[in-house]
mmCIF file of C-alpha atoms and ligand atoms in Angstrom:
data_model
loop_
_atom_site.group_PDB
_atom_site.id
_atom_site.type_symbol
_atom_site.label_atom_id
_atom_site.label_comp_id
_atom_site.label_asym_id
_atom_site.label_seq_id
_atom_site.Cartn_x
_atom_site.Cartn_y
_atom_site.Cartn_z
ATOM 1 C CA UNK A 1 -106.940 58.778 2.577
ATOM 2 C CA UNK A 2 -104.556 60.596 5.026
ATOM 3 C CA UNK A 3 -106.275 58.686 7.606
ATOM 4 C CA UNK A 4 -105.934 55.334 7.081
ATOM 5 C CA UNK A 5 -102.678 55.978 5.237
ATOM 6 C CA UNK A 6 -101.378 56.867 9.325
ATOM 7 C CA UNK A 7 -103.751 53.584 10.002
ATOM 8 C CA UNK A 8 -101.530 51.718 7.655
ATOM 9 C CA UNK A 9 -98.237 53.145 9.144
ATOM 10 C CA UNK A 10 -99.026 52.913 12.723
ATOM 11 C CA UNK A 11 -100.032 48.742 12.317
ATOM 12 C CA UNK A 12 -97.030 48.356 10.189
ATOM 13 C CA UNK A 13 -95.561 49.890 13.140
ATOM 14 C CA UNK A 14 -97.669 47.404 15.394
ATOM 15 C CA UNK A 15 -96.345 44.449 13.209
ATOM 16 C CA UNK A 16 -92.872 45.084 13.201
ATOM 17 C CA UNK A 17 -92.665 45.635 17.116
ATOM 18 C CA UNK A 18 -94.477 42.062 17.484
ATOM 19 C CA UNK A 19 -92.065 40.398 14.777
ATOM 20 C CA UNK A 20 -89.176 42.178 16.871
ATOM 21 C CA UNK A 21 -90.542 40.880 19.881
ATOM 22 C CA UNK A 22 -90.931 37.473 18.424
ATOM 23 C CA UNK A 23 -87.168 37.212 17.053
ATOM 24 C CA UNK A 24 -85.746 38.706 20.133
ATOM 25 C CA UNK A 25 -87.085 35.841 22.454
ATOM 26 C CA UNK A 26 -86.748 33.114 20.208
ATOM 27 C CA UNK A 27 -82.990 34.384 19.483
ATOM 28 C CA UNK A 28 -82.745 32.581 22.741
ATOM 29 C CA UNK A 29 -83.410 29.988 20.884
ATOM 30 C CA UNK A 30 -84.201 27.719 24.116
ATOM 31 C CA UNK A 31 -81.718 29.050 26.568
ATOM 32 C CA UNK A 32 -82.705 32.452 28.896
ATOM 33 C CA UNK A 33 -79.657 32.204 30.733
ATOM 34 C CA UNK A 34 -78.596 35.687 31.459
ATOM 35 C CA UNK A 35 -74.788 35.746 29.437
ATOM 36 C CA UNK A 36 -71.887 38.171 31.234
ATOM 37 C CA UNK A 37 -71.826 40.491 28.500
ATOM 38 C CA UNK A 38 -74.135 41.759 25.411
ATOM 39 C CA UNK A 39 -74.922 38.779 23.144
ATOM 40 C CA UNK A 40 -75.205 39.730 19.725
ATOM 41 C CA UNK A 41 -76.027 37.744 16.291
ATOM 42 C CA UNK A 42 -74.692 36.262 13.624
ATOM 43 C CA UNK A 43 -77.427 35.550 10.446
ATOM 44 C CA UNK A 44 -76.351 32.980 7.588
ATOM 45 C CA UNK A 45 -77.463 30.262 6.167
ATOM 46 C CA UNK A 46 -75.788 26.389 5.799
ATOM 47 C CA UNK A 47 -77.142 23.548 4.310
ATOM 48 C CA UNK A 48 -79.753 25.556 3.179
ATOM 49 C CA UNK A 49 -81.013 26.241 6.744
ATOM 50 C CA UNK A 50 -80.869 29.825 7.922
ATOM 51 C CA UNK A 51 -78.901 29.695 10.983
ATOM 52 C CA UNK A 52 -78.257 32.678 14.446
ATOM 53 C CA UNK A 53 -75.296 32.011 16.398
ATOM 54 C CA UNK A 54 -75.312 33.690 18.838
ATOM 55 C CA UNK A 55 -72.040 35.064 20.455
ATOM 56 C CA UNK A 56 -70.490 37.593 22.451
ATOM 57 C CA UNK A 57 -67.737 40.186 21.190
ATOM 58 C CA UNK A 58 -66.037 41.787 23.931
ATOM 59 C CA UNK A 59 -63.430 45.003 23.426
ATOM 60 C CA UNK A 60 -60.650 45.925 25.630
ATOM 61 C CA UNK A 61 -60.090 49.202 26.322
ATOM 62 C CA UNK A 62 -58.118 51.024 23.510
ATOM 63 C CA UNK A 63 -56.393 48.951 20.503
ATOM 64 C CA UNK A 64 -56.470 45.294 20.941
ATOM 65 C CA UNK A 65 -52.976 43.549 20.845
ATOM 66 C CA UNK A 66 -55.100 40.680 19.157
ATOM 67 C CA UNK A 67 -58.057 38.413 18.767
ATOM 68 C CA UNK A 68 -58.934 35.293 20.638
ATOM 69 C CA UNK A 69 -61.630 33.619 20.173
ATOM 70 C CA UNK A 70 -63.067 30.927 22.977
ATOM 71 C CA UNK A 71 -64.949 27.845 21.300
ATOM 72 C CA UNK A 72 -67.575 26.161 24.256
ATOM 73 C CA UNK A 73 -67.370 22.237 24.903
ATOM 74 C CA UNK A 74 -70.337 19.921 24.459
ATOM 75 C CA UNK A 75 -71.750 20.509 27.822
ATOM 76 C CA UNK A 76 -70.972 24.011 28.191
ATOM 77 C CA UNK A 77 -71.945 27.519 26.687
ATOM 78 C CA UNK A 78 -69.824 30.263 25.691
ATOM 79 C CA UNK A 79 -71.380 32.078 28.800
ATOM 80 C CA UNK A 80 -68.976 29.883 30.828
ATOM 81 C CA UNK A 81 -66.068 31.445 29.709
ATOM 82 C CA UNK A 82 -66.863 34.409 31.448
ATOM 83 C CA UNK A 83 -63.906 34.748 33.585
ATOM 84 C CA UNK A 84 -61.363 33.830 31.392
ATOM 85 C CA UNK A 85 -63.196 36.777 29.087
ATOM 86 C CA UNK A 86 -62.572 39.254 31.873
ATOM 87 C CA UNK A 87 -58.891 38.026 32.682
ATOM 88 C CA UNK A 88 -57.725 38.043 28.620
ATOM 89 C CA UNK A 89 -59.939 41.448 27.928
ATOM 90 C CA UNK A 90 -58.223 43.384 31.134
ATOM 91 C CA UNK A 91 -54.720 41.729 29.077
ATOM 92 C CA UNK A 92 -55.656 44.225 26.303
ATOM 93 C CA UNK A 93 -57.359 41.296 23.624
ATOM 94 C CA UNK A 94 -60.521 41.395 22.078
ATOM 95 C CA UNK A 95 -62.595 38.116 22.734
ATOM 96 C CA UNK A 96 -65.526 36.427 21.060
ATOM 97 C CA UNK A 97 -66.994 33.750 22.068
ATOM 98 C CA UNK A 98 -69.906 32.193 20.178
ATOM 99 C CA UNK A 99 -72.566 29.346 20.698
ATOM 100 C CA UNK A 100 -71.811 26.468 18.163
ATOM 101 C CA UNK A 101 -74.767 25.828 16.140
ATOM 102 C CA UNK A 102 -77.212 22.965 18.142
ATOM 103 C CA UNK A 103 -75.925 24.765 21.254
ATOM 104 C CA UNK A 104 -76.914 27.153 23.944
ATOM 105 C CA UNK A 105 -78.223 30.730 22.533
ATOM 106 C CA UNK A 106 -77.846 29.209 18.754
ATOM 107 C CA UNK A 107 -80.306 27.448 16.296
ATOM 108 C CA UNK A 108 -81.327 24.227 17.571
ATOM 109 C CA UNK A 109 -81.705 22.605 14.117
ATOM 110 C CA UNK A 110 -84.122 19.589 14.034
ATOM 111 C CA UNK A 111 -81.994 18.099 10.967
ATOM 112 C CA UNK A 112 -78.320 18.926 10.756
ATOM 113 C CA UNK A 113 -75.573 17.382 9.026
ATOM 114 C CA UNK A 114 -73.045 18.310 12.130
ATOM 115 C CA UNK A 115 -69.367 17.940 10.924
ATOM 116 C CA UNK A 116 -66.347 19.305 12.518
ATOM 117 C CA UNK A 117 -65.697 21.038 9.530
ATOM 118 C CA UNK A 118 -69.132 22.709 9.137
ATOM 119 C CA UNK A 119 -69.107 23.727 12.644
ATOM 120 C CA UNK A 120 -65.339 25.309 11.975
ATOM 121 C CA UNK A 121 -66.900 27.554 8.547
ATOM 122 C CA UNK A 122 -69.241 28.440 10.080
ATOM 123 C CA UNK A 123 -67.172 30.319 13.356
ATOM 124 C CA UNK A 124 -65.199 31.391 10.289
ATOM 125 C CA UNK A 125 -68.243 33.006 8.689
ATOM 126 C CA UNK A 126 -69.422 34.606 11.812
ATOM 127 C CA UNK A 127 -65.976 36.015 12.602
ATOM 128 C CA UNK A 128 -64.907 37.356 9.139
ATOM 129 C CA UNK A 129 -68.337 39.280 9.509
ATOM 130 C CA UNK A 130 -67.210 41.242 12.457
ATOM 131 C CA UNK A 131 -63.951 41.655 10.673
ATOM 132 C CA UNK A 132 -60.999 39.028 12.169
ATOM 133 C CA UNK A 133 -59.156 37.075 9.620
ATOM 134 C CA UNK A 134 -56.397 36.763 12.381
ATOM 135 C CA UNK A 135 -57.076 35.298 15.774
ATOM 136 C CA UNK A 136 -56.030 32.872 18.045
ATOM 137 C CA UNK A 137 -58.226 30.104 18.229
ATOM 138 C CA UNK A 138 -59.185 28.949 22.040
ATOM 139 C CA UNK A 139 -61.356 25.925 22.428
ATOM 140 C CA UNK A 140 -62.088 23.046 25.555
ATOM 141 C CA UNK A 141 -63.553 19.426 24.887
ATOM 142 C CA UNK A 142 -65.357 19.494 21.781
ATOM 143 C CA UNK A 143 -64.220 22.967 21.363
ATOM 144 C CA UNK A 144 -60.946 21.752 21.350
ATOM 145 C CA UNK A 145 -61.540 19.478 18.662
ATOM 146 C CA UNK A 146 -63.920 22.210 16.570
ATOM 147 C CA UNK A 147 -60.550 24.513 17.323
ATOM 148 C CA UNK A 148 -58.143 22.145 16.061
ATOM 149 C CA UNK A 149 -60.185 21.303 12.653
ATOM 150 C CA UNK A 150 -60.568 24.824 12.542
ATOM 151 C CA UNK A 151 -56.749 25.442 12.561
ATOM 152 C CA UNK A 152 -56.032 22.804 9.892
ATOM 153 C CA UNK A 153 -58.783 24.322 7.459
ATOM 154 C CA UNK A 154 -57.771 27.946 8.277
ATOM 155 C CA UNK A 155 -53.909 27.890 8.963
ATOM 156 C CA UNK A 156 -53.785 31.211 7.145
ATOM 157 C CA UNK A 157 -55.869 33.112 9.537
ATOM 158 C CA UNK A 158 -55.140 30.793 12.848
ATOM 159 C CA UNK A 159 -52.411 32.828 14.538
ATOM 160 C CA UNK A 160 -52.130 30.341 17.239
ATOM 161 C CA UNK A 161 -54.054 27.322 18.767
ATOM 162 C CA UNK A 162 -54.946 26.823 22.530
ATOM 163 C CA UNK A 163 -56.345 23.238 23.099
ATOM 164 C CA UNK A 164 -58.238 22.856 26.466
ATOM 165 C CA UNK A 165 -58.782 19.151 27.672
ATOM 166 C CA UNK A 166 -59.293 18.828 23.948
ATOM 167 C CA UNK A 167 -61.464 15.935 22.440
ATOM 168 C CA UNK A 168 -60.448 13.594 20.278
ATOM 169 C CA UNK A 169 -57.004 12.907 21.319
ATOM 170 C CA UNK A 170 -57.332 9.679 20.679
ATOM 171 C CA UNK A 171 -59.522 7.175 17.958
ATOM 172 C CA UNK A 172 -62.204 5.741 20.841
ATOM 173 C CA UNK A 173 -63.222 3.303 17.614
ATOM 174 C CA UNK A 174 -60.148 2.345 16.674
ATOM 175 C CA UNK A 175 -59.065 1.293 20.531
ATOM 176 C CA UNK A 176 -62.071 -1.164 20.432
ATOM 177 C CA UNK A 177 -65.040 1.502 21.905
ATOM 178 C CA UNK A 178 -68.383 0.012 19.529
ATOM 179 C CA UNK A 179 -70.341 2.700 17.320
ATOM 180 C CA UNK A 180 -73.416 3.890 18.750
ATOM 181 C CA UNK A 181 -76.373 4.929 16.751
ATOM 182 C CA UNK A 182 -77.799 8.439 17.550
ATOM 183 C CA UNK A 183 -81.222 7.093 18.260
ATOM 184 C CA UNK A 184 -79.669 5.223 20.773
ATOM 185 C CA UNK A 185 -77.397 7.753 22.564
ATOM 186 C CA UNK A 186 -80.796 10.137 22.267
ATOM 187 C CA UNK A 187 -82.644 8.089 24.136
ATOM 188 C CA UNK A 188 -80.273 8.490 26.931
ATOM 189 C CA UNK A 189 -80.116 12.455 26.063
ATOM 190 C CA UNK A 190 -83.990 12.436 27.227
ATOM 191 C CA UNK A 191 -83.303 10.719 30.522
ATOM 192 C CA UNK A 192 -81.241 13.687 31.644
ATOM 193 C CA UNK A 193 -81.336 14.926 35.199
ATOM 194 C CA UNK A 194 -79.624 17.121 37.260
ATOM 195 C CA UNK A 195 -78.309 14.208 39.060
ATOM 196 C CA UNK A 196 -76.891 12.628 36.293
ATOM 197 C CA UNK A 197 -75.437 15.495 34.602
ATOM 198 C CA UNK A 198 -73.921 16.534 38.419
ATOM 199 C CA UNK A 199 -72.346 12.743 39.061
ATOM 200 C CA UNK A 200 -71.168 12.943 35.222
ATOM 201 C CA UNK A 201 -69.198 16.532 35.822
ATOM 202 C CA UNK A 202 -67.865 15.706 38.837
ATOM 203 C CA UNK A 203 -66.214 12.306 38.051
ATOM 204 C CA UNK A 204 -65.047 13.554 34.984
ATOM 205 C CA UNK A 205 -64.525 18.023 34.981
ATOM 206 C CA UNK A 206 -63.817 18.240 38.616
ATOM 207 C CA UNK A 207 -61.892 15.117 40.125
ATOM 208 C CA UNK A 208 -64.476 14.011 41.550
ATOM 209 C CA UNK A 209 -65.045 17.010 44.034
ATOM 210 C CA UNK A 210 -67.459 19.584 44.179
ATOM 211 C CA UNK A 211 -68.348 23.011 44.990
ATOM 212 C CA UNK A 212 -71.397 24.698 45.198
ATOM 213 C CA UNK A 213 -70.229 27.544 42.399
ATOM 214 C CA UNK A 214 -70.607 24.595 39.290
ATOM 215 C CA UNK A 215 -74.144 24.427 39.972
ATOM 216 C CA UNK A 216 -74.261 27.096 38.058
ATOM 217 C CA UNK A 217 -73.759 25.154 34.488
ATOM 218 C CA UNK A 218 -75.442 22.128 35.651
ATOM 219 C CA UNK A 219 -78.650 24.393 36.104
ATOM 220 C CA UNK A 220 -77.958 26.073 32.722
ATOM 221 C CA UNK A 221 -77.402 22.996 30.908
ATOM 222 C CA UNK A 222 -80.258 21.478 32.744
ATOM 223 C CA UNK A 223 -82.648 24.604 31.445
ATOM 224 C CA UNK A 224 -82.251 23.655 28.103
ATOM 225 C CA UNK A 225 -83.438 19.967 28.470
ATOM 226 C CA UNK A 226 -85.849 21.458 29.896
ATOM 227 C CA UNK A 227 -86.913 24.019 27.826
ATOM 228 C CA UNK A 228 -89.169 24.528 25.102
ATOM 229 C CA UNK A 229 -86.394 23.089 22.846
ATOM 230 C CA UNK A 230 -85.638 20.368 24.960
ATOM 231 C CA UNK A 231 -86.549 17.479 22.516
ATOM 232 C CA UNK A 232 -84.713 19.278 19.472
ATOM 233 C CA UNK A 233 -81.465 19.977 22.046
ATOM 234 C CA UNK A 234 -81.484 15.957 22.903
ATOM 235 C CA UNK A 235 -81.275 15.063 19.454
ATOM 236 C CA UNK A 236 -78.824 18.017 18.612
ATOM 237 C CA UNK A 237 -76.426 16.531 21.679
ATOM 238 C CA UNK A 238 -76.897 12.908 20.195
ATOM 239 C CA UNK A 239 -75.793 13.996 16.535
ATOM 240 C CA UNK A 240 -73.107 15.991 18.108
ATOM 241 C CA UNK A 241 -71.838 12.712 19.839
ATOM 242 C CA UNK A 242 -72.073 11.098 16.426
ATOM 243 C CA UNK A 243 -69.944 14.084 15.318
ATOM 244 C CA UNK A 244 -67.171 13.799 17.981
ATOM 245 C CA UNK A 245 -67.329 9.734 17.506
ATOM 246 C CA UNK A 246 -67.052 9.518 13.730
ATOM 247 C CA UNK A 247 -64.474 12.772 13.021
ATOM 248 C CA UNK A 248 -61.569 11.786 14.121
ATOM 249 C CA UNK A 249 -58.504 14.602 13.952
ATOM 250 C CA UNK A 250 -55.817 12.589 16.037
ATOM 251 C CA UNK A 251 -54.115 11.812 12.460
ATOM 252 C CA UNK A 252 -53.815 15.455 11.502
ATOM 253 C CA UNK A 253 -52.707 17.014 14.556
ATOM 254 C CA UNK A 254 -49.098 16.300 13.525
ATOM 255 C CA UNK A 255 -50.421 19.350 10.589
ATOM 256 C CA UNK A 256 -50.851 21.767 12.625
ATOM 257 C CA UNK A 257 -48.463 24.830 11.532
ATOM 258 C CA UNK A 258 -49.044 27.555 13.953
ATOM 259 C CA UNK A 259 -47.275 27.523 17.242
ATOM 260 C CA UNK A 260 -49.985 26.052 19.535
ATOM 261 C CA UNK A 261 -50.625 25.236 23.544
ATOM 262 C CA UNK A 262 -52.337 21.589 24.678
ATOM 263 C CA UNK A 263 -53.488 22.716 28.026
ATOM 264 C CA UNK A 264 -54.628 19.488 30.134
ATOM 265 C CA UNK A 265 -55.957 17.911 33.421
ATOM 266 C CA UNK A 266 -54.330 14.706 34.204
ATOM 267 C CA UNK A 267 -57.065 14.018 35.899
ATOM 268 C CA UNK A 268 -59.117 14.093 33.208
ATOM 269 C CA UNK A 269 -61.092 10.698 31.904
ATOM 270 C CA UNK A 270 -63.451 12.172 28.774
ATOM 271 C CA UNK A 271 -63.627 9.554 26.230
ATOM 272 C CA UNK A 272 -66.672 9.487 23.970
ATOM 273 C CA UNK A 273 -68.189 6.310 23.835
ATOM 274 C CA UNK A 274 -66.949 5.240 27.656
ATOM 275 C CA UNK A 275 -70.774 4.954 29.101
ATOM 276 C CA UNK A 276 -71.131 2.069 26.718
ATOM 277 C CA UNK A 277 -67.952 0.547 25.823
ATOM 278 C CA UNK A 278 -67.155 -2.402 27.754
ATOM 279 C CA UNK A 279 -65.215 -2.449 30.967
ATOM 280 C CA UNK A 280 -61.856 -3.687 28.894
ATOM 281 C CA UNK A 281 -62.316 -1.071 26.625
ATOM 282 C CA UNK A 282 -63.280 1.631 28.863
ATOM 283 C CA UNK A 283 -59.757 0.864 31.045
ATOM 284 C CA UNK A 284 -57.823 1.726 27.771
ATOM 285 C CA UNK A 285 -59.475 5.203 27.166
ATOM 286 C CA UNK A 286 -59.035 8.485 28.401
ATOM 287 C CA UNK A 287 -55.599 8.852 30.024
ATOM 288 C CA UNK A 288 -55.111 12.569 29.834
ATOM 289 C CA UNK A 289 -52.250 11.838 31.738
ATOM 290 C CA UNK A 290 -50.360 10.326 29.262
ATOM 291 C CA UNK A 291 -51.927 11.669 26.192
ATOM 292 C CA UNK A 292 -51.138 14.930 26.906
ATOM 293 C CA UNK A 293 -47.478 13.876 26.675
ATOM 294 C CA UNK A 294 -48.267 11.707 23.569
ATOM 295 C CA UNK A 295 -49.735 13.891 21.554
ATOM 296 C CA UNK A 296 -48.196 17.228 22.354
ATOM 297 C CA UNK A 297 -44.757 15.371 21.256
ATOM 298 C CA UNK A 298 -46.428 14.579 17.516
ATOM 299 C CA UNK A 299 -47.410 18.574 17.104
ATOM 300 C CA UNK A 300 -44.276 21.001 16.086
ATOM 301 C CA UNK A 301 -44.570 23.574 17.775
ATOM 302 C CA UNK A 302 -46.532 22.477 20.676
ATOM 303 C CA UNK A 303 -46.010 23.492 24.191
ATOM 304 C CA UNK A 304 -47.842 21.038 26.949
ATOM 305 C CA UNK A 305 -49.075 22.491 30.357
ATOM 306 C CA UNK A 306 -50.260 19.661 32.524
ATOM 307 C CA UNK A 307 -52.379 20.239 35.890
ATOM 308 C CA UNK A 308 -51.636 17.399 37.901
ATOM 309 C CA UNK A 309 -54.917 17.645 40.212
ATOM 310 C CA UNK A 310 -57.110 19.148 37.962
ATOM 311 C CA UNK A 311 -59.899 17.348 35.578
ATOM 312 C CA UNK A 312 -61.578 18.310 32.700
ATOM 313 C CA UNK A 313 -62.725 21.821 33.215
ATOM 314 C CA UNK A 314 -59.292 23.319 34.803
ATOM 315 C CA UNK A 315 -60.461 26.535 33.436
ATOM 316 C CA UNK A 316 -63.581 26.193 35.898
ATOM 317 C CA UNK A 317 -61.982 24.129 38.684
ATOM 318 C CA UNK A 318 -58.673 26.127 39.306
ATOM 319 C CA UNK A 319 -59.155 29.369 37.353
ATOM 320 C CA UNK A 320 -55.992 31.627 38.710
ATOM 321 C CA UNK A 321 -53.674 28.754 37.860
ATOM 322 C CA UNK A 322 -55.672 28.187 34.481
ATOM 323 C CA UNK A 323 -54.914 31.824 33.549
ATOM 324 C CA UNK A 324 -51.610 32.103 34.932
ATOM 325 C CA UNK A 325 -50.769 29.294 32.253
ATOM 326 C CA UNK A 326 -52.206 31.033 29.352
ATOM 327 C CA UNK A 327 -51.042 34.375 29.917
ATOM 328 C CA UNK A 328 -47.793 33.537 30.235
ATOM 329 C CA UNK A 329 -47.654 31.286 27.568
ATOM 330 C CA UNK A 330 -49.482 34.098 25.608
ATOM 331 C CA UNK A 331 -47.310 36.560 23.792
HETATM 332 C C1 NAG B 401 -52.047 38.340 13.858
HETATM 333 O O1 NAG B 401 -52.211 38.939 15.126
HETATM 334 C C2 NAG B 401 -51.050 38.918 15.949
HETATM 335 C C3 NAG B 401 -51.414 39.556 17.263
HETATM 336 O O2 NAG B 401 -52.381 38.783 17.913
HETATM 337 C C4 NAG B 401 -49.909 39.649 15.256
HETATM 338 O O3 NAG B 401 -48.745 39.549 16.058
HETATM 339 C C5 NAG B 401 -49.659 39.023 13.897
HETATM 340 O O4 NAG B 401 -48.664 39.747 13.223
HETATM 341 C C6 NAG B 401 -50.942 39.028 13.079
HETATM 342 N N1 NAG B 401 -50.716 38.327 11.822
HETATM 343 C C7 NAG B 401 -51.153 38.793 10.664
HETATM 344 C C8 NAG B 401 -50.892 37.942 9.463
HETATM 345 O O5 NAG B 401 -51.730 39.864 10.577
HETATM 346 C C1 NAG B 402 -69.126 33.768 35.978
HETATM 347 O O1 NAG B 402 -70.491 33.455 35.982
HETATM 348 C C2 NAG B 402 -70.939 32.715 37.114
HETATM 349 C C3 NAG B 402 -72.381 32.367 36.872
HETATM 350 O O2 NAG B 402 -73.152 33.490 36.575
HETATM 351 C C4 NAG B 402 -70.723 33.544 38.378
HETATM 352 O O3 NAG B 402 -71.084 32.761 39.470
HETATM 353 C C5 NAG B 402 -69.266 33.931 38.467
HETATM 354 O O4 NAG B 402 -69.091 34.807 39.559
HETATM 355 C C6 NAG B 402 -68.816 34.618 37.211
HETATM 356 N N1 NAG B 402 -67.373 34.833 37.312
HETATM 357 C C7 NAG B 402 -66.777 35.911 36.810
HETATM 358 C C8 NAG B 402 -65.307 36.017 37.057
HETATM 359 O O5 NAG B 402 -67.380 36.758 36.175
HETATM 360 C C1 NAG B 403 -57.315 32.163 3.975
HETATM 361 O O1 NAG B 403 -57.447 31.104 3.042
HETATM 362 C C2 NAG B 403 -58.789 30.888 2.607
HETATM 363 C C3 NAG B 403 -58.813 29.610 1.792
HETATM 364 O O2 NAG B 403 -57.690 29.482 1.003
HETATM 365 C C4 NAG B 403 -59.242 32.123 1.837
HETATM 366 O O3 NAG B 403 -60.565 31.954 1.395
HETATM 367 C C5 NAG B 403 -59.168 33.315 2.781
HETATM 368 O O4 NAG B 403 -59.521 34.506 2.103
HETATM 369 C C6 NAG B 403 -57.762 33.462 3.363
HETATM 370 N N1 NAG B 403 -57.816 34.501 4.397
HETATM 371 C C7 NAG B 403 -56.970 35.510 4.440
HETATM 372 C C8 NAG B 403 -57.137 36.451 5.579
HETATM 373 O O5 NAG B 403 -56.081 35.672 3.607
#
């Protein structure tokens, strides 16, 4: 009895190791990219789906003077923020910066409803479990836009609002760009290459130049595509178009309560919708030269830094003028 009672135990013991093993590598959840600092995960469930984000939650030393929390963009990973991590955890903050459901280290859902919104509760959800109902929300591209829905929906727990190269600036639709369906624009997510995702970044993040240190995320977002996940992340990153497309926020920006910071490339040219709009259209869209100033003059409160030379990714491009900006816009 004793005997196989310790049998029991001991493949109970067996069982559990193997399920640990199990969750462990698929809480990569298609990406093995090694992440600057301990990921760690958030469990819930949405839509009734049960969900990991993963995301990293990084202490200063002694008593944070706050929270900020860094929200990826559509091509990126919260892994990219790694240096602005290091320069605002040395400034005494605490920093946590998740993967966005359909992204990176997180569930790759094979149905979603993605919404701005959803994305938004659920960062809210994953950061009220770690106990920060007060942070400044941080986000570039579509983590701009996630940020700025997230601001409007949680004004009482949005201390301020950073907006990197932020999507959604403008209505693409609205200025004439046609809808595209998702079966369509994953189609194109399968064709993905190194190449194209390389010609893509540097037109658009880098102003068209190129050094060998951005490899890095081309390589990382490339590992995904081609991953175990890959088909599931191509039709996550067509929804996720279809989110960015149909959820406009340019109209509420002018809501925004909390003192905020529009950070921008003039050199930027991000428009969703520009690879298949037509050439007349295209010419309209995606003058973060002049929407910077546009829009920054609708939101009270907001203070515009503009980087004349930089593109999309100024964080990534120019990073000691990047975080001179914040930090001293940063109380
Ligand atoms: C939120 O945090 C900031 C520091 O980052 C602090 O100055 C502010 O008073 C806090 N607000 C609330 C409501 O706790
Ligand atoms: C950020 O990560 C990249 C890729 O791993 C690395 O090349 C770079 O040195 C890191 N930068 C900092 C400041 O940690
Ligand atoms: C902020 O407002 C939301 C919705 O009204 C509420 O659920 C939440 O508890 C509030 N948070 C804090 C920190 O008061």
């Amino acid at each position: 009895m004793k005997f196989s009672t310790q049998i029991l135990a001991l493949l109970g013991a067996i069982t559990c190791a193997l399920a640990s093993v199990v969750r462990s590598s698929d809480s990569a959840n298609g990406l093995d990219f090694v992440y600057p600092y301990p990921v760690k995960s958030y469990r819930f469930v949405s839509q009734r789906k049960h969900f990991t984000m993963s995301y990293m939650d990084v202490m200063p030393e002694g008593t944070p003077k706050g929270s900020i929390v860094l929200l990826h963009g559509k091509n990126f990973c919260g892994a990219t923020w790694n240096a602005t991590i290091q320069v605002l955890v040395d400034d005494g903050y605490r920093v946590v910066a998740p993967d966005q459901v359909g992204f990176c280290k997180s569930t790759k859902p094979s149905e979603y409803q993605f919404s701005l919104m959803a994305l938004a509760q659920n960062t809210n959800g994953l950061l009220n479990s770690i106990g920060i109902t007060n942070a400044t929300i941080m986000g570039h591209s579509m983590g701009g836009m996630i940020s700025a829905r997230y601001a409007l929906m949680y004004p009482n727990e949005t201390y301020q609002l950073v907006m990197v190269d932020p999507l959604g600036l403008e209505n693409w639709f609205s200025l004439g760009v046609p809808y595209q369906s998702p079966d369509l624009s994953y189609s194109s997510e399968l064709e993905t290459t190194y190449d194209s995702l390389k010609t893509y970044q540097q037109s658009t993040y880098y102003a068209g130049t190129w050094l060998s240190s951005y490899d890095v995320w081309v390589n990382m977002l490339l590992s995904i595509y081609q991953g175990p996940l890959g088909d599931r992340f191509a039709w996550n990153m067509a929804e996720t178009t279809d989110m960015i497309f149909t959820q406009p926020v340019i109209d509420e920006l002018p809501n925004l309560q909390m003192s905020s910071l529009l950070m921008v490339g003039d050199k930027d040219t991000t428009a969703i919708g520009s690879k298949w709009a037509p050439a007349d259209i295209k010419a309209l869209i995606g003058h973060y030269e002049v929407l910077g100033k546009e829009v920054s003059a609708e939101i009270p409160g907001c203070t515009l830094v503009e980087f004349p030379l930089l593109g999309h990714a100024p964080q990534i491009q120019d990073p000691d003028t990047f975080h001179a900006a914040l930090l001293n816009w940063l109380p």
